[in-house]
Amino acid sequence: MQKLEMLYEGKAKQVFRTDNDDLYVVYFKDDATAFNGQKKGTITDKGVLNNKISAFFFRLLAQHGVQSHFVEQLSEREMLVKKLQIIPVEVVVRNIAAGSLAKRLGLAEGTPLPVTVLEYYYKSDELGDPLINDYHIAALNLATPQQMQQISEVALRVNQILQQFLADKKIILVDYKLEFGLHKGEILLGDEISPDTCRFWDADTREKLDKDRFRRDLGSVEEAYQEVYRRLTGAS
């Protein structure tokens, strides 16, 4: 497999074509952004850790029957993935009130939600990824009702698997974002699962172990990402 030209560069990753039409190489960067790109910075070795953490979670989910675009980890910063036709709907799964949900509904951050909440956002940098619902998705023809039913079922299954696994690691899964795409007609989980896309809290102290440390200038950002990787794998 040969890595060819770059097809796309996003806030945290670059995507490269390969000599296999069915496979892409994803390169994880150290660049960090928040508040729709209004805040920018660099987190040392974030790309290395997010690549390793995402690979770990994709392997874990595959063991439980959840299929993703992940093929293999190629290097510290590179992952080989299946080519997806991205469905432009970001799915946010919330177990505890935090971030925009806490502000929108007037809930104190840290309030447990009696039921898991799914939210959908239109994946559009130009529009700032607005919150949408099933009617918007249908009106914009972003996905079929059947596809959204399958996506919501997978998102809740992922939640069940990750919550149980992370509880053993003394990590609370507060909320997280998932993206999906079509591969040969099949819906697969895409993007990444990392402290960039999830809120992780220490189960005892509720210390934040995710990108909120960068968003809110809490310091020790690199250490938080390293701590998540250490707890998942036992590696130092």
PDB file of C-alpha atoms in Angstrom:
ATOM      1  CA  MET A   1       0.000   0.000   0.000  1.00  0.00           C
ATOM      2  CA  GLN A   2       1.448   3.366  -1.057  1.00  0.00           C
ATOM      3  CA  LYS A   3       0.455   6.698   0.491  1.00  0.00           C
ATOM      4  CA  LEU A   4      -0.330   9.284  -2.195  1.00  0.00           C
ATOM      5  CA  GLU A   5      -1.471  12.935  -2.232  1.00  0.00           C
ATOM      6  CA  MET A   6      -3.393  14.677   0.536  1.00  0.00           C
ATOM      7  CA  LEU A   7      -7.123  14.898  -0.183  1.00  0.00           C
ATOM      8  CA  TYR A   8      -8.311  16.899   2.787  1.00  0.00           C
ATOM      9  CA  GLU A   9      -6.976  18.726   5.830  1.00  0.00           C
ATOM     10  CA  GLY A  10      -9.241  19.342   8.791  1.00  0.00           C
ATOM     11  CA  LYS A  11      -8.787  20.890  12.213  1.00  0.00           C
ATOM     12  CA  ALA A  12      -7.112  17.816  13.718  1.00  0.00           C
ATOM     13  CA  LYS A  13      -6.358  15.420  10.873  1.00  0.00           C
ATOM     14  CA  GLN A  14      -5.128  15.086   7.299  1.00  0.00           C
ATOM     15  CA  VAL A  15      -6.508  12.468   4.900  1.00  0.00           C
ATOM     16  CA  PHE A  16      -4.387  10.949   2.127  1.00  0.00           C
ATOM     17  CA  ARG A  17      -5.322   8.865  -0.889  1.00  0.00           C
ATOM     18  CA  THR A  18      -3.549   5.520  -1.367  1.00  0.00           C
ATOM     19  CA  ASP A  19      -2.931   3.289  -4.363  1.00  0.00           C
ATOM     20  CA  ASN A  20      -5.896   1.237  -3.125  1.00  0.00           C
ATOM     21  CA  ASP A  21      -9.124   3.051  -4.116  1.00  0.00           C
ATOM     22  CA  ASP A  22     -10.854   1.593  -1.061  1.00  0.00           C
ATOM     23  CA  LEU A  23      -8.388   2.810   1.582  1.00  0.00           C
ATOM     24  CA  TYR A  24      -7.245   6.151   2.999  1.00  0.00           C
ATOM     25  CA  VAL A  25      -4.436   7.104   5.373  1.00  0.00           C
ATOM     26  CA  VAL A  26      -5.415   9.437   8.219  1.00  0.00           C
ATOM     27  CA  TYR A  27      -2.652  11.523   9.859  1.00  0.00           C
ATOM     28  CA  PHE A  28      -3.377  12.854  13.365  1.00  0.00           C
ATOM     29  CA  LYS A  29      -2.075  16.390  14.033  1.00  0.00           C
ATOM     30  CA  ASP A  30      -1.189  18.179  17.267  1.00  0.00           C
ATOM     31  CA  ASP A  31      -3.286  21.216  16.262  1.00  0.00           C
ATOM     32  CA  ALA A  32      -6.146  22.014  18.617  1.00  0.00           C
ATOM     33  CA  THR A  33      -9.167  24.235  18.042  1.00  0.00           C
ATOM     34  CA  ALA A  34     -12.231  25.132  20.076  1.00  0.00           C
ATOM     35  CA  PHE A  35     -15.366  27.259  19.803  1.00  0.00           C
ATOM     36  CA  ASN A  36     -15.701  26.636  16.044  1.00  0.00           C
ATOM     37  CA  GLY A  37     -12.081  27.543  15.374  1.00  0.00           C
ATOM     38  CA  GLN A  38     -12.079  30.819  17.345  1.00  0.00           C
ATOM     39  CA  LYS A  39      -9.456  29.403  19.722  1.00  0.00           C
ATOM     40  CA  LYS A  40      -6.403  27.699  18.258  1.00  0.00           C
ATOM     41  CA  GLY A  41      -3.321  26.098  19.745  1.00  0.00           C
ATOM     42  CA  THR A  42      -1.096  23.052  19.849  1.00  0.00           C
ATOM     43  CA  ILE A  43      -1.143  20.151  22.276  1.00  0.00           C
ATOM     44  CA  THR A  44       2.183  18.335  22.252  1.00  0.00           C
ATOM     45  CA  ASP A  45       1.854  14.738  20.995  1.00  0.00           C
ATOM     46  CA  LYS A  46      -1.964  14.986  20.880  1.00  0.00           C
ATOM     47  CA  GLY A  47      -1.904  13.389  17.444  1.00  0.00           C
ATOM     48  CA  VAL A  48       0.119  10.438  18.669  1.00  0.00           C
ATOM     49  CA  LEU A  49      -2.174   9.841  21.636  1.00  0.00           C
ATOM     50  CA  ASN A  50      -5.440  10.357  19.722  1.00  0.00           C
ATOM     51  CA  ASN A  51      -4.288   7.885  17.063  1.00  0.00           C
ATOM     52  CA  LYS A  52      -3.432   5.256  19.686  1.00  0.00           C
ATOM     53  CA  ILE A  53      -6.569   5.890  21.775  1.00  0.00           C
ATOM     54  CA  SER A  54      -8.868   5.795  18.725  1.00  0.00           C
ATOM     55  CA  ALA A  55      -7.267   2.574  17.487  1.00  0.00           C
ATOM     56  CA  PHE A  56      -7.764   1.080  20.945  1.00  0.00           C
ATOM     57  CA  PHE A  57     -11.462   2.009  21.038  1.00  0.00           C
ATOM     58  CA  PHE A  58     -12.136   0.852  17.452  1.00  0.00           C
ATOM     59  CA  ARG A  59     -10.570  -2.538  18.267  1.00  0.00           C
ATOM     60  CA  LEU A  60     -12.612  -2.755  21.480  1.00  0.00           C
ATOM     61  CA  LEU A  61     -15.848  -1.964  19.637  1.00  0.00           C
ATOM     62  CA  ALA A  62     -15.054  -4.493  16.899  1.00  0.00           C
ATOM     63  CA  GLN A  63     -14.736  -7.161  19.586  1.00  0.00           C
ATOM     64  CA  HIS A  64     -18.345  -6.320  20.511  1.00  0.00           C
ATOM     65  CA  GLY A  65     -19.611  -6.373  16.926  1.00  0.00           C
ATOM     66  CA  VAL A  66     -19.542  -2.624  16.185  1.00  0.00           C
ATOM     67  CA  GLN A  67     -17.889  -2.112  12.808  1.00  0.00           C
ATOM     68  CA  SER A  68     -15.889   0.993  11.934  1.00  0.00           C
ATOM     69  CA  HIS A  69     -13.671   2.361   9.171  1.00  0.00           C
ATOM     70  CA  PHE A  70     -10.557   1.305  11.135  1.00  0.00           C
ATOM     71  CA  VAL A  71      -8.236  -1.136   9.354  1.00  0.00           C
ATOM     72  CA  GLU A  72      -4.942  -0.846  11.218  1.00  0.00           C
ATOM     73  CA  GLN A  73      -2.592   1.569  12.964  1.00  0.00           C
ATOM     74  CA  LEU A  74       0.287   2.249  10.570  1.00  0.00           C
ATOM     75  CA  SER A  75       2.531   4.395  12.761  1.00  0.00           C
ATOM     76  CA  GLU A  76       2.391   6.631  15.808  1.00  0.00           C
ATOM     77  CA  ARG A  77       0.399   9.252  13.877  1.00  0.00           C
ATOM     78  CA  GLU A  78      -1.102   7.323  10.951  1.00  0.00           C
ATOM     79  CA  MET A  79      -4.139   5.073  10.718  1.00  0.00           C
ATOM     80  CA  LEU A  80      -5.313   3.081   7.683  1.00  0.00           C
ATOM     81  CA  VAL A  81      -9.074   3.359   7.216  1.00  0.00           C
ATOM     82  CA  LYS A  82     -11.755   2.314   4.773  1.00  0.00           C
ATOM     83  CA  LYS A  83     -12.975   5.001   2.378  1.00  0.00           C
ATOM     84  CA  LEU A  84     -16.310   6.345   3.590  1.00  0.00           C
ATOM     85  CA  GLN A  85     -18.976   8.513   2.038  1.00  0.00           C
ATOM     86  CA  ILE A  86     -19.467  10.673   5.116  1.00  0.00           C
ATOM     87  CA  ILE A  87     -23.034  11.234   6.318  1.00  0.00           C
ATOM     88  CA  PRO A  88     -23.030  14.943   7.291  1.00  0.00           C
ATOM     89  CA  VAL A  89     -24.728  14.401  10.647  1.00  0.00           C
ATOM     90  CA  GLU A  90     -22.650  14.452  13.828  1.00  0.00           C
ATOM     91  CA  VAL A  91     -24.189  12.404  16.640  1.00  0.00           C
ATOM     92  CA  VAL A  92     -23.596  13.580  20.210  1.00  0.00           C
ATOM     93  CA  VAL A  93     -24.395  11.109  22.983  1.00  0.00           C
ATOM     94  CA  ARG A  94     -24.869  12.633  26.436  1.00  0.00           C
ATOM     95  CA  ASN A  95     -24.981  10.892  29.823  1.00  0.00           C
ATOM     96  CA  ILE A  96     -24.257  13.903  32.056  1.00  0.00           C
ATOM     97  CA  ALA A  97     -25.054  17.586  31.487  1.00  0.00           C
ATOM     98  CA  ALA A  98     -21.979  19.513  30.339  1.00  0.00           C
ATOM     99  CA  GLY A  99     -20.898  21.981  27.690  1.00  0.00           C
ATOM    100  CA  SER A 100     -23.547  23.377  25.359  1.00  0.00           C
ATOM    101  CA  LEU A 101     -26.324  21.166  26.766  1.00  0.00           C
ATOM    102  CA  ALA A 102     -25.848  22.542  30.283  1.00  0.00           C
ATOM    103  CA  LYS A 103     -25.981  26.119  28.973  1.00  0.00           C
ATOM    104  CA  ARG A 104     -28.920  25.509  26.624  1.00  0.00           C
ATOM    105  CA  LEU A 105     -31.148  23.846  29.224  1.00  0.00           C
ATOM    106  CA  GLY A 106     -29.951  25.732  32.304  1.00  0.00           C
ATOM    107  CA  LEU A 107     -28.622  22.592  33.982  1.00  0.00           C
ATOM    108  CA  ALA A 108     -25.690  22.617  36.393  1.00  0.00           C
ATOM    109  CA  GLU A 109     -22.669  20.976  34.825  1.00  0.00           C
ATOM    110  CA  GLY A 110     -22.365  17.467  36.190  1.00  0.00           C
ATOM    111  CA  THR A 111     -26.110  16.840  36.498  1.00  0.00           C
ATOM    112  CA  PRO A 112     -26.745  13.176  35.628  1.00  0.00           C
ATOM    113  CA  LEU A 113     -29.336  12.752  32.872  1.00  0.00           C
ATOM    114  CA  PRO A 114     -32.063  10.205  33.756  1.00  0.00           C
ATOM    115  CA  VAL A 115     -31.940   8.919  30.172  1.00  0.00           C
ATOM    116  CA  THR A 116     -29.187   9.020  27.589  1.00  0.00           C
ATOM    117  CA  VAL A 117     -29.728  11.950  25.221  1.00  0.00           C
ATOM    118  CA  LEU A 118     -28.909  11.828  21.510  1.00  0.00           C
ATOM    119  CA  GLU A 119     -28.396  15.062  19.612  1.00  0.00           C
ATOM    120  CA  TYR A 120     -27.767  15.600  15.912  1.00  0.00           C
ATOM    121  CA  TYR A 121     -25.652  18.392  14.421  1.00  0.00           C
ATOM    122  CA  TYR A 122     -25.370  19.355  10.758  1.00  0.00           C
ATOM    123  CA  LYS A 123     -21.710  18.854   9.829  1.00  0.00           C
ATOM    124  CA  SER A 124     -20.977  22.251   8.268  1.00  0.00           C
ATOM    125  CA  ASP A 125     -17.976  24.443   9.155  1.00  0.00           C
ATOM    126  CA  GLU A 126     -19.588  27.378   7.345  1.00  0.00           C
ATOM    127  CA  LEU A 127     -22.705  27.198   9.529  1.00  0.00           C
ATOM    128  CA  GLY A 128     -20.898  26.274  12.760  1.00  0.00           C
ATOM    129  CA  ASP A 129     -22.337  22.735  12.931  1.00  0.00           C
ATOM    130  CA  PRO A 130     -25.904  23.723  13.997  1.00  0.00           C
ATOM    131  CA  LEU A 131     -28.164  21.516  16.113  1.00  0.00           C
ATOM    132  CA  ILE A 132     -30.769  19.790  13.939  1.00  0.00           C
ATOM    133  CA  ASN A 133     -33.522  17.188  14.333  1.00  0.00           C
ATOM    134  CA  ASP A 134     -35.002  14.354  12.295  1.00  0.00           C
ATOM    135  CA  TYR A 135     -37.181  16.748  10.314  1.00  0.00           C
ATOM    136  CA  HIS A 136     -34.178  18.868   9.320  1.00  0.00           C
ATOM    137  CA  ILE A 137     -32.277  15.727   8.321  1.00  0.00           C
ATOM    138  CA  ALA A 138     -35.183  14.640   6.110  1.00  0.00           C
ATOM    139  CA  ALA A 139     -35.713  18.124   4.661  1.00  0.00           C
ATOM    140  CA  LEU A 140     -32.017  18.455   3.755  1.00  0.00           C
ATOM    141  CA  ASN A 141     -31.885  14.831   2.573  1.00  0.00           C
ATOM    142  CA  LEU A 142     -28.835  14.189   4.767  1.00  0.00           C
ATOM    143  CA  ALA A 143     -29.805  10.577   5.529  1.00  0.00           C
ATOM    144  CA  THR A 144     -32.841   8.332   5.262  1.00  0.00           C
ATOM    145  CA  PRO A 145     -35.028   7.545   8.307  1.00  0.00           C
ATOM    146  CA  GLN A 146     -33.774   3.965   8.123  1.00  0.00           C
ATOM    147  CA  GLN A 147     -30.163   5.112   8.159  1.00  0.00           C
ATOM    148  CA  MET A 148     -30.784   7.422  11.146  1.00  0.00           C
ATOM    149  CA  GLN A 149     -32.509   4.580  12.998  1.00  0.00           C
ATOM    150  CA  GLN A 150     -29.451   2.381  12.477  1.00  0.00           C
ATOM    151  CA  ILE A 151     -27.089   5.219  13.422  1.00  0.00           C
ATOM    152  CA  SER A 152     -28.960   5.926  16.666  1.00  0.00           C
ATOM    153  CA  GLU A 153     -28.946   2.223  17.573  1.00  0.00           C
ATOM    154  CA  VAL A 154     -25.184   1.973  16.988  1.00  0.00           C
ATOM    155  CA  ALA A 155     -24.545   5.180  18.952  1.00  0.00           C
ATOM    156  CA  LEU A 156     -26.433   3.793  21.959  1.00  0.00           C
ATOM    157  CA  ARG A 157     -24.658   0.432  21.640  1.00  0.00           C
ATOM    158  CA  VAL A 158     -21.296   2.235  21.614  1.00  0.00           C
ATOM    159  CA  ASN A 159     -22.404   4.100  24.734  1.00  0.00           C
ATOM    160  CA  GLN A 160     -23.207   0.868  26.543  1.00  0.00           C
ATOM    161  CA  ILE A 161     -19.870  -0.720  25.636  1.00  0.00           C
ATOM    162  CA  LEU A 162     -17.710   2.297  26.443  1.00  0.00           C
ATOM    163  CA  GLN A 163     -19.487   3.195  29.695  1.00  0.00           C
ATOM    164  CA  GLN A 164     -19.008  -0.320  31.053  1.00  0.00           C
ATOM    165  CA  PHE A 165     -15.385  -0.514  29.941  1.00  0.00           C
ATOM    166  CA  LEU A 166     -14.416   2.940  31.201  1.00  0.00           C
ATOM    167  CA  ALA A 167     -16.088   2.412  34.582  1.00  0.00           C
ATOM    168  CA  ASP A 168     -13.465  -0.255  35.284  1.00  0.00           C
ATOM    169  CA  LYS A 169     -10.793   2.323  34.450  1.00  0.00           C
ATOM    170  CA  LYS A 170     -12.286   4.848  36.907  1.00  0.00           C
ATOM    171  CA  ILE A 171     -13.344   7.120  34.011  1.00  0.00           C
ATOM    172  CA  ILE A 172     -16.836   8.638  33.608  1.00  0.00           C
ATOM    173  CA  LEU A 173     -18.031   8.944  30.005  1.00  0.00           C
ATOM    174  CA  VAL A 174     -19.827  12.287  30.184  1.00  0.00           C
ATOM    175  CA  ASP A 175     -20.588  12.743  26.476  1.00  0.00           C
ATOM    176  CA  TYR A 176     -19.009  12.198  23.064  1.00  0.00           C
ATOM    177  CA  LYS A 177     -19.364  12.832  19.347  1.00  0.00           C
ATOM    178  CA  LEU A 178     -19.595  10.144  16.666  1.00  0.00           C
ATOM    179  CA  GLU A 179     -19.522  10.350  12.881  1.00  0.00           C
ATOM    180  CA  PHE A 180     -20.717   7.751  10.400  1.00  0.00           C
ATOM    181  CA  GLY A 181     -20.311   7.032   6.714  1.00  0.00           C
ATOM    182  CA  LEU A 182     -21.300   4.629   3.986  1.00  0.00           C
ATOM    183  CA  HIS A 183     -18.905   1.944   2.786  1.00  0.00           C
ATOM    184  CA  LYS A 184     -20.234  -0.219  -0.059  1.00  0.00           C
ATOM    185  CA  GLY A 185     -23.778   0.523   1.141  1.00  0.00           C
ATOM    186  CA  GLU A 186     -23.035  -0.341   4.765  1.00  0.00           C
ATOM    187  CA  ILE A 187     -23.086   2.237   7.576  1.00  0.00           C
ATOM    188  CA  LEU A 188     -19.772   2.264   9.465  1.00  0.00           C
ATOM    189  CA  LEU A 189     -18.520   4.282  12.403  1.00  0.00           C
ATOM    190  CA  GLY A 190     -15.872   6.775  11.252  1.00  0.00           C
ATOM    191  CA  ASP A 191     -13.707   9.673  12.451  1.00  0.00           C
ATOM    192  CA  GLU A 192     -12.043   9.103  15.863  1.00  0.00           C
ATOM    193  CA  ILE A 193     -12.865   8.366  19.510  1.00  0.00           C
ATOM    194  CA  SER A 194     -10.471  10.306  21.697  1.00  0.00           C
ATOM    195  CA  PRO A 195     -10.203  13.061  24.335  1.00  0.00           C
ATOM    196  CA  ASP A 196     -10.793  15.480  21.430  1.00  0.00           C
ATOM    197  CA  THR A 197     -14.262  14.056  20.791  1.00  0.00           C
ATOM    198  CA  CYS A 198     -15.258  12.762  24.240  1.00  0.00           C
ATOM    199  CA  ARG A 199     -15.623  14.272  27.698  1.00  0.00           C
ATOM    200  CA  PHE A 200     -13.852  12.001  30.181  1.00  0.00           C
ATOM    201  CA  TRP A 201     -13.922  12.716  33.935  1.00  0.00           C
ATOM    202  CA  ASP A 202     -11.999  10.980  36.673  1.00  0.00           C
ATOM    203  CA  ALA A 203     -14.547   8.876  38.559  1.00  0.00           C
ATOM    204  CA  ASP A 204     -13.282   9.881  42.021  1.00  0.00           C
ATOM    205  CA  THR A 205     -12.281  13.538  41.635  1.00  0.00           C
ATOM    206  CA  ARG A 206     -14.303  14.496  38.515  1.00  0.00           C
ATOM    207  CA  GLU A 207     -11.117  16.055  37.136  1.00  0.00           C
ATOM    208  CA  LYS A 208     -11.473  16.659  33.406  1.00  0.00           C
ATOM    209  CA  LEU A 209      -9.349  14.346  31.227  1.00  0.00           C
ATOM    210  CA  ASP A 210     -10.205  15.755  27.787  1.00  0.00           C
ATOM    211  CA  LYS A 211     -10.094  18.802  25.505  1.00  0.00           C
ATOM    212  CA  ASP A 212     -12.104  20.881  27.964  1.00  0.00           C
ATOM    213  CA  ARG A 213      -8.737  21.475  29.669  1.00  0.00           C
ATOM    214  CA  PHE A 214      -7.671  23.294  26.473  1.00  0.00           C
ATOM    215  CA  ARG A 215     -11.035  25.030  25.937  1.00  0.00           C
ATOM    216  CA  ARG A 216     -11.090  26.422  29.489  1.00  0.00           C
ATOM    217  CA  ASP A 217      -7.344  27.028  29.970  1.00  0.00           C
ATOM    218  CA  LEU A 218      -7.188  24.540  32.848  1.00  0.00           C
ATOM    219  CA  GLY A 219      -3.591  23.520  32.132  1.00  0.00           C
ATOM    220  CA  SER A 220      -2.053  20.011  32.158  1.00  0.00           C
ATOM    221  CA  VAL A 221      -3.699  19.243  28.813  1.00  0.00           C
ATOM    222  CA  GLU A 222      -0.986  16.865  27.575  1.00  0.00           C
ATOM    223  CA  GLU A 223      -0.968  15.086  30.932  1.00  0.00           C
ATOM    224  CA  ALA A 224      -4.741  14.509  30.736  1.00  0.00           C
ATOM    225  CA  TYR A 225      -4.492  12.831  27.310  1.00  0.00           C
ATOM    226  CA  GLN A 226      -1.564  10.713  28.554  1.00  0.00           C
ATOM    227  CA  GLU A 227      -3.563   9.692  31.632  1.00  0.00           C
ATOM    228  CA  VAL A 228      -6.480   8.454  29.502  1.00  0.00           C
ATOM    229  CA  TYR A 229      -4.107   6.361  27.378  1.00  0.00           C
ATOM    230  CA  ARG A 230      -2.364   5.022  30.476  1.00  0.00           C
ATOM    231  CA  ARG A 231      -5.645   3.937  32.070  1.00  0.00           C
ATOM    232  CA  LEU A 232      -6.885   2.280  28.871  1.00  0.00           C
ATOM    233  CA  THR A 233      -3.744   0.308  28.139  1.00  0.00           C
ATOM    234  CA  GLY A 234      -1.662   0.297  31.302  1.00  0.00           C
ATOM    235  CA  ALA A 235       1.176   1.782  29.231  1.00  0.00           C
ATOM    236  CA  SER A 236       3.296   4.539  30.724  1.00  0.00           C
TER     237      SER A 236
END
